[in-house]
Amino acid sequence: MAGFSQEWLALREPADQAARNPGVLAAVGAYFAEKPSLSVLDLGSGTGSNLRAAHAALPDRQHWTLIDHDAALLAAARQRLMGWADEAREQGEELVLAKGGKTITVDTRRVDLDKDLEWVLGWQPDLVTAAALFDLASKRWLERFVAALASQHLPLYSVLTCDGREEWLPAHPADAGIAAAFADHQRGDKGFGPATGPDACELMAEAFRKSGFAVSTGDSSWVLDERHPELRAALAEGTAGAVGETGRIEPAALGEWLAARRTAQSARIGHQDLWARPV
Ligand SMILES: C[S@@+](CC[C@H](N)C(=O)[O-])C[C@H]1O[C@@H](n2cnc3c(N)ncnc32)[C@H](O)[C@@H]1O
């Protein structure tokens, strides 16, 4: 089962916020513009970065339920959100936050989304959302997910799903082999059965269209240049670690690639955002 550290999520949060597709977010905001309040279910919330990035586009009163199977990340989410808000208090289990003119209440729930997906969707939120989650899921789970949303007429706002495009500059002779081995690793089991990895975006868009949803997508690739040395290095190390596990690249060649990538000029890592609403 995949584990994500608080340090990694904190390191990627500014790049995620910068990369999030503004057109897709604006479309989600426009859809709910007439609603005075909104309930949101954030799947695989980690430490709550999706809430911090999306709240400003949504109605003035929001209730977020953050779902994750990792109790430590949910505890960190509560702390981060309390520090991030302009004003914050705890009311029983719930956080009550004020931020930029919005009032946001927050619950955290520890749930394994492979086991208890339908139960969670049964809470009937106005909006289901997730950031950097769906490439971890299997084809079977994604189809089950889309079917559950369709049966309850629930819209989905998904951001930052990896789409497999990677471009490092300057180019390195091992890039293609490393990218292929990394894609193989991404298709391993991340807790939902064999992961779709780079195929998740197209598969979801197709499944939503077949279920009669209106679908729009937008690019949310990371562009990591000299402003992101730590994230670039961590990404290169994570990629090399994953590729090492596949055994497909000689350790010496992998070490040489990693040394070059730690000092690369830039990296462009492909992601897609998606907005699917029942029509
Ligand atoms: C790449 S992280 C993204 C976290 C957060 N959405 C963000 O953008 O910072 C994926 C998240 O999904 C959670 N996750 C993975 N598998 C899960 C499962 N089966 N049930 C619930 N959460 C899961 C992880 O714990 C992690 O927080």
Coordinates of C-alpha atoms in Angstrom, one line a residue, residues 78-249:
R78 CA -6.1 19.5 11.3
Q79 CA -3.0 21.2 12.5
R80 CA -2.1 22.7 9.1
L81 CA -5.6 24.0 8.6
M82 CA -5.8 25.6 12.1
G83 CA -2.5 27.4 11.3
W84 CA -3.6 28.4 7.8
A85 CA -7.0 29.9 8.7
D86 CA -7.4 33.6 9.6
E87 CA -9.4 32.4 12.6
A88 CA -9.9 28.8 13.8
R89 CA -11.5 26.9 16.6
E90 CA -12.5 23.3 17.4
Q91 CA -16.1 22.6 18.0
G92 CA -16.3 19.0 19.2
E93 CA -14.8 16.9 16.3
E94 CA -15.2 19.7 13.8
L95 CA -12.9 22.6 12.9
V96 CA -14.5 25.9 12.3
L97 CA -12.3 28.1 10.1
A98 CA -12.6 31.6 8.7
K99 CA -10.4 32.3 5.6
G100 CA -10.5 35.2 3.2
G101 CA -14.2 35.8 3.9
K102 CA -15.2 32.2 3.7
T103 CA -16.6 30.1 6.6
I104 CA -15.3 26.6 6.4
T105 CA -16.2 23.7 8.7
V106 CA -14.0 20.6 8.5
D107 CA -14.4 16.9 9.5
T108 CA -11.7 14.3 9.1
R109 CA -12.6 10.6 8.7
R110 CA -10.2 7.7 8.5
V111 CA -11.5 5.4 5.7
D112 CA -10.0 2.9 3.3
L113 CA -11.4 3.9 0.0
D114 CA -10.9 0.5 -1.5
K115 CA -13.1 -1.1 1.1
D116 CA -15.6 1.6 2.0
L117 CA -16.1 3.8 -1.1
E118 CA -19.9 3.4 -1.5
W119 CA -20.4 4.1 2.2
V120 CA -18.5 7.4 2.0
L121 CA -20.3 8.5 -1.2
G122 CA -23.6 7.7 0.6
W123 CA -23.1 10.8 2.7
Q124 CA -24.4 12.7 -0.4
P125 CA -22.1 15.7 -0.6
D126 CA -22.7 18.4 -3.2
L127 CA -19.2 17.9 -4.7
V128 CA -16.7 15.0 -4.6
T129 CA -13.1 16.0 -5.2
A130 CA -9.6 14.5 -5.0
A131 CA -6.1 15.7 -5.7
A132 CA -3.3 13.4 -6.9
L133 CA -5.2 10.2 -6.2
F134 CA -6.7 8.5 -9.2
D135 CA -3.5 7.4 -10.9
L136 CA -3.1 5.1 -7.8
A137 CA -6.4 3.4 -8.5
S138 CA -7.1 0.3 -10.6
K139 CA -9.3 0.3 -13.7
R140 CA -11.8 -1.8 -11.8
W141 CA -11.9 0.7 -8.9
L142 CA -12.3 3.7 -11.2
E143 CA -15.2 2.1 -13.0
R144 CA -16.8 1.3 -9.7
F145 CA -16.2 4.9 -8.6
V146 CA -17.8 6.4 -11.7
A147 CA -20.7 4.0 -11.5
A148 CA -21.3 5.0 -7.9
L149 CA -21.2 8.8 -8.7
A150 CA -23.5 8.2 -11.7
S151 CA -26.1 6.4 -9.6
Q152 CA -26.2 9.3 -7.1
H153 CA -25.8 12.1 -9.7
L154 CA -22.7 13.4 -7.9
P155 CA -20.2 15.7 -9.7
L156 CA -16.4 15.2 -9.5
Y157 CA -13.6 17.7 -9.5
S158 CA -10.3 15.9 -9.8
V159 CA -6.9 17.6 -9.9
L160 CA -3.3 16.7 -10.6
T161 CA -3.7 13.1 -11.9
C162 CA -0.4 12.0 -13.4
D163 CA -0.7 11.5 -17.2
G164 CA 2.7 10.0 -17.8
R165 CA 4.3 12.9 -19.8
E166 CA 7.8 13.7 -18.4
E167 CA 10.4 16.0 -20.0
W168 CA 13.7 16.7 -18.3
L169 CA 16.1 19.2 -19.7
P170 CA 18.8 18.8 -20.8
A171 CA 17.8 15.4 -22.2
H172 CA 19.7 12.3 -21.0
P173 CA 20.3 9.1 -23.0
A174 CA 18.7 7.0 -20.2
D175 CA 15.4 9.1 -20.1
A176 CA 13.3 6.9 -22.3
G177 CA 14.3 3.7 -20.4
I178 CA 13.8 5.3 -17.0
A179 CA 10.4 6.7 -18.1
A180 CA 9.2 3.3 -19.3
A181 CA 10.4 1.5 -16.1
F182 CA 8.8 4.2 -14.0
A183 CA 5.5 3.8 -15.8
D184 CA 5.7 0.1 -15.1
H185 CA 6.2 0.9 -11.4
Q186 CA 3.2 3.2 -11.4
R187 CA 1.0 0.3 -12.6
G188 CA 1.8 -1.7 -9.5
D189 CA -0.7 -2.2 -6.7
K190 CA -1.1 1.0 -4.7
G191 CA -3.9 -0.4 -2.5
F192 CA -6.7 -0.5 -5.0
G193 CA -5.4 -3.4 -7.2
P194 CA -3.1 -2.9 -10.2
A195 CA -2.9 0.9 -10.7
T196 CA -3.9 2.6 -13.9
G197 CA -1.0 5.1 -13.5
P198 CA -0.7 7.2 -16.6
D199 CA -3.9 5.8 -18.1
A200 CA -6.2 7.0 -15.3
C201 CA -7.1 10.4 -16.9
E202 CA -8.4 9.0 -20.2
L203 CA -10.0 6.0 -18.6
M204 CA -12.0 8.2 -16.2
A205 CA -13.0 10.8 -18.8
E206 CA -14.3 7.9 -21.1
A207 CA -16.2 6.2 -18.2
F208 CA -17.9 9.5 -17.3
R209 CA -18.8 10.3 -20.9
K210 CA -20.3 6.8 -21.3
S211 CA -22.4 7.5 -18.1
G212 CA -23.8 10.7 -19.6
F213 CA -21.7 13.2 -17.7
A214 CA -20.4 16.4 -19.3
V215 CA -16.6 16.3 -19.0
S216 CA -14.0 19.0 -19.3
T217 CA -10.3 18.5 -18.7
G218 CA -7.3 20.8 -18.5
D219 CA -3.5 20.6 -18.2
S220 CA -2.0 21.0 -14.7
S221 CA 1.6 19.9 -15.4
W222 CA 4.3 20.9 -13.0
V223 CA 7.0 23.0 -14.5
L224 CA 9.9 22.7 -12.2
D225 CA 12.8 25.0 -12.9
E226 CA 15.5 26.8 -10.8
R227 CA 12.8 28.0 -8.4
H228 CA 12.1 24.4 -7.3
P229 CA 15.5 22.7 -6.6
E230 CA 14.3 20.7 -3.6
L231 CA 11.2 19.3 -5.3
R232 CA 13.1 18.5 -8.4
A233 CA 15.8 16.6 -6.4
A234 CA 13.1 14.8 -4.4
L235 CA 11.2 13.9 -7.5
A236 CA 14.4 12.5 -9.2
E237 CA 15.2 10.5 -6.1
G238 CA 11.6 9.1 -5.8
T239 CA 11.7 8.2 -9.5
A240 CA 15.1 6.5 -9.2
G241 CA 13.9 4.6 -6.1
A242 CA 10.8 3.4 -7.9
V243 CA 12.7 2.4 -11.0
G244 CA 15.3 0.6 -8.9
E245 CA 12.5 -1.6 -7.5
T246 CA 11.5 -2.7 -11.0
G247 CA 15.1 -4.1 -11.6
R248 CA 14.8 -3.0 -15.2
I249 CA 17.8 -0.6 -15.2

